[in-house]
Short mmCIF file of C-alpha atoms and ligand atoms in Angstrom, two decimals:
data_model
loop_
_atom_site.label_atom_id
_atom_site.label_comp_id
_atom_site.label_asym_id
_atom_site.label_seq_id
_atom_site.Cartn_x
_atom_site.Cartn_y
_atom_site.Cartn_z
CA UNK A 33 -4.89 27.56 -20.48
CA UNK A 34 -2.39 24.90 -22.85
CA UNK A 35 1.20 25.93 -22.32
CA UNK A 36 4.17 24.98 -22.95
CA UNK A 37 5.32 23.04 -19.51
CA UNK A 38 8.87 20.65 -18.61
CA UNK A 39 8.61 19.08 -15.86
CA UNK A 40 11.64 16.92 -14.11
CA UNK A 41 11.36 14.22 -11.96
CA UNK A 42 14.26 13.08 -9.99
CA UNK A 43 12.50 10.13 -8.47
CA UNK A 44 14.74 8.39 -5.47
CA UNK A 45 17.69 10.64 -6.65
CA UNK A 46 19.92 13.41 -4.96
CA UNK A 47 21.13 13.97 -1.57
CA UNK A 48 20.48 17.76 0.50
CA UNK A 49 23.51 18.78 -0.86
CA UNK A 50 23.15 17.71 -4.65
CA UNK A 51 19.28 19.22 -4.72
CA UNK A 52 21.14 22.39 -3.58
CA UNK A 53 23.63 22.03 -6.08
CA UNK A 54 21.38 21.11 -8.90
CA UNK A 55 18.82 23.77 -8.34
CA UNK A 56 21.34 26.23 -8.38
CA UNK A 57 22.80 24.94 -11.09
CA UNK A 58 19.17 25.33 -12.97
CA UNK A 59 18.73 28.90 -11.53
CA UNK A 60 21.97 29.89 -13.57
CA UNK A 61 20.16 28.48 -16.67
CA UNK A 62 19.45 30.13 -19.83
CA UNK A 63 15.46 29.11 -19.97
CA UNK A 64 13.28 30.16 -22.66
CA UNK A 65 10.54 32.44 -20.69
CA UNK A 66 7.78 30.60 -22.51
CA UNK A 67 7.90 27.30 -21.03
CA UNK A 68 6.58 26.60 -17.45
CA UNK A 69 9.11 24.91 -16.03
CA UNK A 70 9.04 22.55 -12.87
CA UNK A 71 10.77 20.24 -10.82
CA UNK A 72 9.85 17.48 -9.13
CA UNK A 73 12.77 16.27 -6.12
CA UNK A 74 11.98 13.67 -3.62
CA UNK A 75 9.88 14.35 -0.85
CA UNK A 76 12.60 15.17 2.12
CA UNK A 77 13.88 17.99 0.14
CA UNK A 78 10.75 19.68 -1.12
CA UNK A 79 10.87 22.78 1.71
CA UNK A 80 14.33 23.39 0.82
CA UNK A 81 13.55 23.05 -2.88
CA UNK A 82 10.49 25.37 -2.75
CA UNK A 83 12.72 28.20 -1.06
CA UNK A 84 15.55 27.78 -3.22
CA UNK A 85 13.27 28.63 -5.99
CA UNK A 86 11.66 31.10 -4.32
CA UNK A 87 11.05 34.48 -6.68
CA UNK A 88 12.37 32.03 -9.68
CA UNK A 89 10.39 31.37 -12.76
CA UNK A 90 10.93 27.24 -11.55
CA UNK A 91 8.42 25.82 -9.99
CA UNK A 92 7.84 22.67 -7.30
CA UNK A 93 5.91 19.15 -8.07
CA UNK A 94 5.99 16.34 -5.34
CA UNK A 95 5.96 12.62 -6.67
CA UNK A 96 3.37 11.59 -4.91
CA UNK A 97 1.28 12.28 -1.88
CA UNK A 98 -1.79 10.34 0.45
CA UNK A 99 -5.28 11.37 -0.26
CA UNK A 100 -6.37 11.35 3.05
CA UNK A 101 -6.27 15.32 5.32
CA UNK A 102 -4.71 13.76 7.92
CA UNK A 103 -4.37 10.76 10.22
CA UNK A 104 -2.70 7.22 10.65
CA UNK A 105 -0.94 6.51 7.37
CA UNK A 106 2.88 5.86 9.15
CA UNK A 107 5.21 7.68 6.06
CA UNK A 108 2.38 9.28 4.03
CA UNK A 109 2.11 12.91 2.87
CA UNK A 110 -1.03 14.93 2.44
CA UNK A 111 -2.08 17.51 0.20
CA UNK A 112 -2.04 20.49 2.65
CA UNK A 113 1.34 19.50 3.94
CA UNK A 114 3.20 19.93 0.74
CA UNK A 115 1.08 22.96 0.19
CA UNK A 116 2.38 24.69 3.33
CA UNK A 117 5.82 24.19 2.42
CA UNK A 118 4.82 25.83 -0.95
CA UNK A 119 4.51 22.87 -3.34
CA UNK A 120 2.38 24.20 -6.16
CA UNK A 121 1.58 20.56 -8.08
CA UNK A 122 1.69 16.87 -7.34
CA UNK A 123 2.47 13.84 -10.12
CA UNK A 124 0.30 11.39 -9.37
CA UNK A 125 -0.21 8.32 -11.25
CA UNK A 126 3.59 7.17 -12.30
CA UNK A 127 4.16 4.03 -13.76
CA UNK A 128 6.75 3.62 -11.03
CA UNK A 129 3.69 3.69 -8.48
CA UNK A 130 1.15 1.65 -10.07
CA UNK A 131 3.74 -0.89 -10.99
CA UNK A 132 5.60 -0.88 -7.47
CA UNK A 133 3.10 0.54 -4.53
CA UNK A 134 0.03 -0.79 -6.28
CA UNK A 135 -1.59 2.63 -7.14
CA UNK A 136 -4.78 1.49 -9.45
CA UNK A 137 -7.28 3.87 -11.16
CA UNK A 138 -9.73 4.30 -7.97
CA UNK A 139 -7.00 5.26 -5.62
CA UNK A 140 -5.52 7.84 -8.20
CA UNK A 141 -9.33 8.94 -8.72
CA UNK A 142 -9.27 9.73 -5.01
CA UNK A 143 -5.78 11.32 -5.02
CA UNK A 144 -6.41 13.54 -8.13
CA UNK A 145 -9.82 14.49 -6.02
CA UNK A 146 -7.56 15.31 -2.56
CA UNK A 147 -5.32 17.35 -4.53
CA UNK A 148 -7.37 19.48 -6.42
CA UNK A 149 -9.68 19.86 -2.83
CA UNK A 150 -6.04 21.64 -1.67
CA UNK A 151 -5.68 24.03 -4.53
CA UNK A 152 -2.28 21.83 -5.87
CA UNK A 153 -1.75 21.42 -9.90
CA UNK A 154 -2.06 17.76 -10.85
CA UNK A 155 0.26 16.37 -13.37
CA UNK A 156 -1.41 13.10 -14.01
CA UNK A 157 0.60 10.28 -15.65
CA UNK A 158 -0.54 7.43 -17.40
CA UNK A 159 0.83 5.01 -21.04
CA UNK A 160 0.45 1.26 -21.86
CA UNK A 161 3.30 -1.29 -21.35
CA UNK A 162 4.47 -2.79 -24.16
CA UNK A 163 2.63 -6.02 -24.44
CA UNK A 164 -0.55 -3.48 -24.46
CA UNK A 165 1.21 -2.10 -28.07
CA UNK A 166 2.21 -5.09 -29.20
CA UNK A 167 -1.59 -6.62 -28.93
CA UNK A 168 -2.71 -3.43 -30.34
CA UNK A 169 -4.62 -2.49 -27.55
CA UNK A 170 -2.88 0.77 -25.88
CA UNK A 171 -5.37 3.08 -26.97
CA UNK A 172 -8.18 1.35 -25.17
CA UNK A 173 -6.08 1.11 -22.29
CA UNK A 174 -5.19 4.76 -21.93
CA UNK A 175 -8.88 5.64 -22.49
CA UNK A 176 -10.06 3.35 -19.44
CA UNK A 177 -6.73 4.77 -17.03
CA UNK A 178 -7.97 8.65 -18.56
CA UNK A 179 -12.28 7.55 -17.73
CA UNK A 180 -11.47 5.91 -14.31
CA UNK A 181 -9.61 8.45 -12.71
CA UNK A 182 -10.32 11.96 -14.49
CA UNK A 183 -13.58 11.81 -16.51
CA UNK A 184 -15.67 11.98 -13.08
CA UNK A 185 -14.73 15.10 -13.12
CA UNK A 186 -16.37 18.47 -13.35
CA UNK A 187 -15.23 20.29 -16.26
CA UNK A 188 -13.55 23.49 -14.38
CA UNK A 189 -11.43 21.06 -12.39
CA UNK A 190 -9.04 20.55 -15.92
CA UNK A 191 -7.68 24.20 -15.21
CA UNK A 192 -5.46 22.29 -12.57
CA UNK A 193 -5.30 19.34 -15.03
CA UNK A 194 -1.57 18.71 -16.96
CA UNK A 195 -1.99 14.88 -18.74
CA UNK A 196 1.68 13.03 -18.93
CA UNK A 197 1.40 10.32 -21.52
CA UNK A 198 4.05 8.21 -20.68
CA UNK A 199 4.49 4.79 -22.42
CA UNK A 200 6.12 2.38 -19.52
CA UNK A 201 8.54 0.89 -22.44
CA UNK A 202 9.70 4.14 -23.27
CA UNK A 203 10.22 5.11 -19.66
CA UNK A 204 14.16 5.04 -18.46
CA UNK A 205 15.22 2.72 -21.21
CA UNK A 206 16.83 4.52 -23.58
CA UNK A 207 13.78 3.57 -25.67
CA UNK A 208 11.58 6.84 -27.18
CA UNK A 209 8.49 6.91 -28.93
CA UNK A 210 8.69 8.36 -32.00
CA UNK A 211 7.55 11.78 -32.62
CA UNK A 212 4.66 10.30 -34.60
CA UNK A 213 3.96 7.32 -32.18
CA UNK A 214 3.29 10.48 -29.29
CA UNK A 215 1.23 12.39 -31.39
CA UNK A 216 -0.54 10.35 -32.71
CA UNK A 217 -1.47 9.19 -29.32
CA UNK A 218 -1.99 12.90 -27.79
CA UNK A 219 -4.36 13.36 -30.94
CA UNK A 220 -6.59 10.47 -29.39
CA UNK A 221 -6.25 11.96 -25.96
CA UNK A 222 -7.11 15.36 -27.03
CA UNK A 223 -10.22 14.03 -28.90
CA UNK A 224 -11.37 11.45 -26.23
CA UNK A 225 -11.53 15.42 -24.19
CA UNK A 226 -13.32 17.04 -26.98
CA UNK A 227 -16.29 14.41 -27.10
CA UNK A 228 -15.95 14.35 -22.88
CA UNK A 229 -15.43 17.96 -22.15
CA UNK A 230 -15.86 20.25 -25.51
CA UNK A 231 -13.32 21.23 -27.71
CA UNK A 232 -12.48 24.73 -25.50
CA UNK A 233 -11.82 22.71 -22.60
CA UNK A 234 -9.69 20.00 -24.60
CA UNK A 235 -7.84 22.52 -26.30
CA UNK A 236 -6.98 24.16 -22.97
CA UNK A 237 -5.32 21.10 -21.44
CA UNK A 238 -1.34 20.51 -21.75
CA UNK A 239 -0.25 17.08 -22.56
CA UNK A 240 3.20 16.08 -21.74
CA UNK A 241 5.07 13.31 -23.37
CA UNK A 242 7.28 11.37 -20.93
CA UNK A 243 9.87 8.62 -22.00
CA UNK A 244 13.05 8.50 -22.32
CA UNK A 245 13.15 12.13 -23.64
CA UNK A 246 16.80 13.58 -23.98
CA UNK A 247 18.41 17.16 -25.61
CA UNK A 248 19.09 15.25 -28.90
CA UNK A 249 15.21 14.33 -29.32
CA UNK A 250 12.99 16.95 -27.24
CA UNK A 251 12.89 19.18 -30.21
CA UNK A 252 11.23 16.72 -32.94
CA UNK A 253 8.77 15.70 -30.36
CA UNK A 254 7.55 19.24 -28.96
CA UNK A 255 7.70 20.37 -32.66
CA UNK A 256 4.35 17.91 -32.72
CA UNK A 257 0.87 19.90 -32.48
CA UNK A 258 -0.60 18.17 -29.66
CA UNK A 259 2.93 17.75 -27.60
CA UNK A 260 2.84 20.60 -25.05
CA UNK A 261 5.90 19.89 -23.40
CA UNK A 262 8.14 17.01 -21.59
CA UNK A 263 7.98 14.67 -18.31
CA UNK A 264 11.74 14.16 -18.59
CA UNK A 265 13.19 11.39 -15.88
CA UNK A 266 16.96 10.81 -16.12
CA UNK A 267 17.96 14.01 -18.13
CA UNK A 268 16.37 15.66 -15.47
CA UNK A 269 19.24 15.28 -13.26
CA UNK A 270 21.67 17.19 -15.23
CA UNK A 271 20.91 21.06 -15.43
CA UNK A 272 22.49 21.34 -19.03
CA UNK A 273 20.54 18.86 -20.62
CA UNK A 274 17.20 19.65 -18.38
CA UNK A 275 17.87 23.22 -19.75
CA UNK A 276 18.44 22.03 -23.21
CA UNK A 277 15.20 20.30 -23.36
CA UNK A 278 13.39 23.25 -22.37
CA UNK A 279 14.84 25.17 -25.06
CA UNK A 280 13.63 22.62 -27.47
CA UNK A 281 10.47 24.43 -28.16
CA UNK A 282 12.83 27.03 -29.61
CA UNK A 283 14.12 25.30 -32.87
C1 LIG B 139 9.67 9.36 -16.08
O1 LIG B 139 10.02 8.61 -15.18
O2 LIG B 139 8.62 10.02 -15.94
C2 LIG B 139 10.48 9.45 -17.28
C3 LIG B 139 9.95 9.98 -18.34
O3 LIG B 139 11.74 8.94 -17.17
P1 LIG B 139 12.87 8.97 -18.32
O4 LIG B 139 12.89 10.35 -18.90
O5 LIG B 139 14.14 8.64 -17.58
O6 LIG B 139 12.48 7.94 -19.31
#
């Protein structure tokens, strides 16, 4: 079902102590009850994240994980692990990982598969880099990252299916699309679903915006029909804004 979802990812950021501190901070938040709201802190401090929230209305993403069950992959993370310390969904797909560990379209085919194997939400991320915009060619590109690793699918699997478009040139530089640059672009992804899936399934699937998304923008952009919510990076970090954003459905 398409809801209204903010998710924050705190990439390499926050010690023990500041994920306490900042989850806590959230928990005393004002958050409109209509937006799903999740949060996505780095690996080491997902168990402690998952039962700080515990009984909350916030919810836990990891940044990654390994699609193999189990075995020798020295500093990997598998599905059922981050279930059993109560992880509900997994981004997969970042920019930050296909530009800096190499993650391609087959891999994240095979992680999206692991993940949804192990009953975890996938928030899958994709968005041209510039040069693909400035050559005119980011819609063809954000077709072939969206056929490679999700159109195998089956149909049902999109229940567990959140899409983060998330232009690389808009991500931590200050830079934002415009409101009418992201939905124009969520238009084409929701119709590239509609001729893959049908229009009950495409009109069932959330899809995020991610880039550069602050409190003083996050309203004109989720005022956009086919803008379901936020990937939100920096302002993430800082429980006012993070809760501001949320609330930007509101006005
Ligand atoms: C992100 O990394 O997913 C992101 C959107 O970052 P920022 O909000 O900082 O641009």
């Amino acid at each position: 079902m398409k809801k209204h979802i903010v998710a924050g990812n705190w990439k390499m950021n926050k010690t023990a102590t500041e994920t306490d501190a900042l989850i806590e901070e959230l928990l005393e938040q004002d958050l409109d009850p209509n937006v799903e709201v999740i949060i996505a802190p780095t690996s080491i401090h997902l168990s402690q994240a998952t039962q700080a929230t515990n009984g909350s209305r916030i919810s836990v993403a990891a940044q990654n994980m390994h699609q193999a069950e189990s075995g020798a992959f020295t500093g990997e993370i598998s599905a059922s692990m981050l279930l059993g310390v109560g992880v509900q969904h997994v981004i997969l797909g970042h920019s930050e990982r296909r530009a800096y560990f190499g993650e391609n379209d087959s891999l994240l085919a095979e992680k999206v598969q692991a993940a949804l194997k192990n009953n975890l939400e996938v928030i899958f991320c994709f968005g041209e880099e510039l040069s693909d915009r400035q050559q005119n060619k980011h819609f063809d590109l954000v077709e072939s990252q969206l056929r490679n690793a999700l159109f195998d699918l089956p149909a049902e699997s999109w229940e567990h299916i959140v899409l983060a478009y998330e232009p690389v040139w808009a991500i931590g530089t200050g830079e934002t699309a415009s409101p009418e640059q992201a939905q124009e672009m969520h238009a084409f992804i929701r119709q590239l679903l509609v001729d893959q899936y049908g229009n009950d399934c495409a009109q069932s699937v959330s899809i995020l915006y991610g880039g550069s998304v602050k409190p003083a923008n996050a309203a004109e952009i989720f005022a956009k029909p086919d803008v379901d919510g936020g990937l939100i990076g920096g302002a993430s970090l800082n429980a006012t804004d993070f809760a501001a954003i949320v609330n930007g459905f509101k006005s």
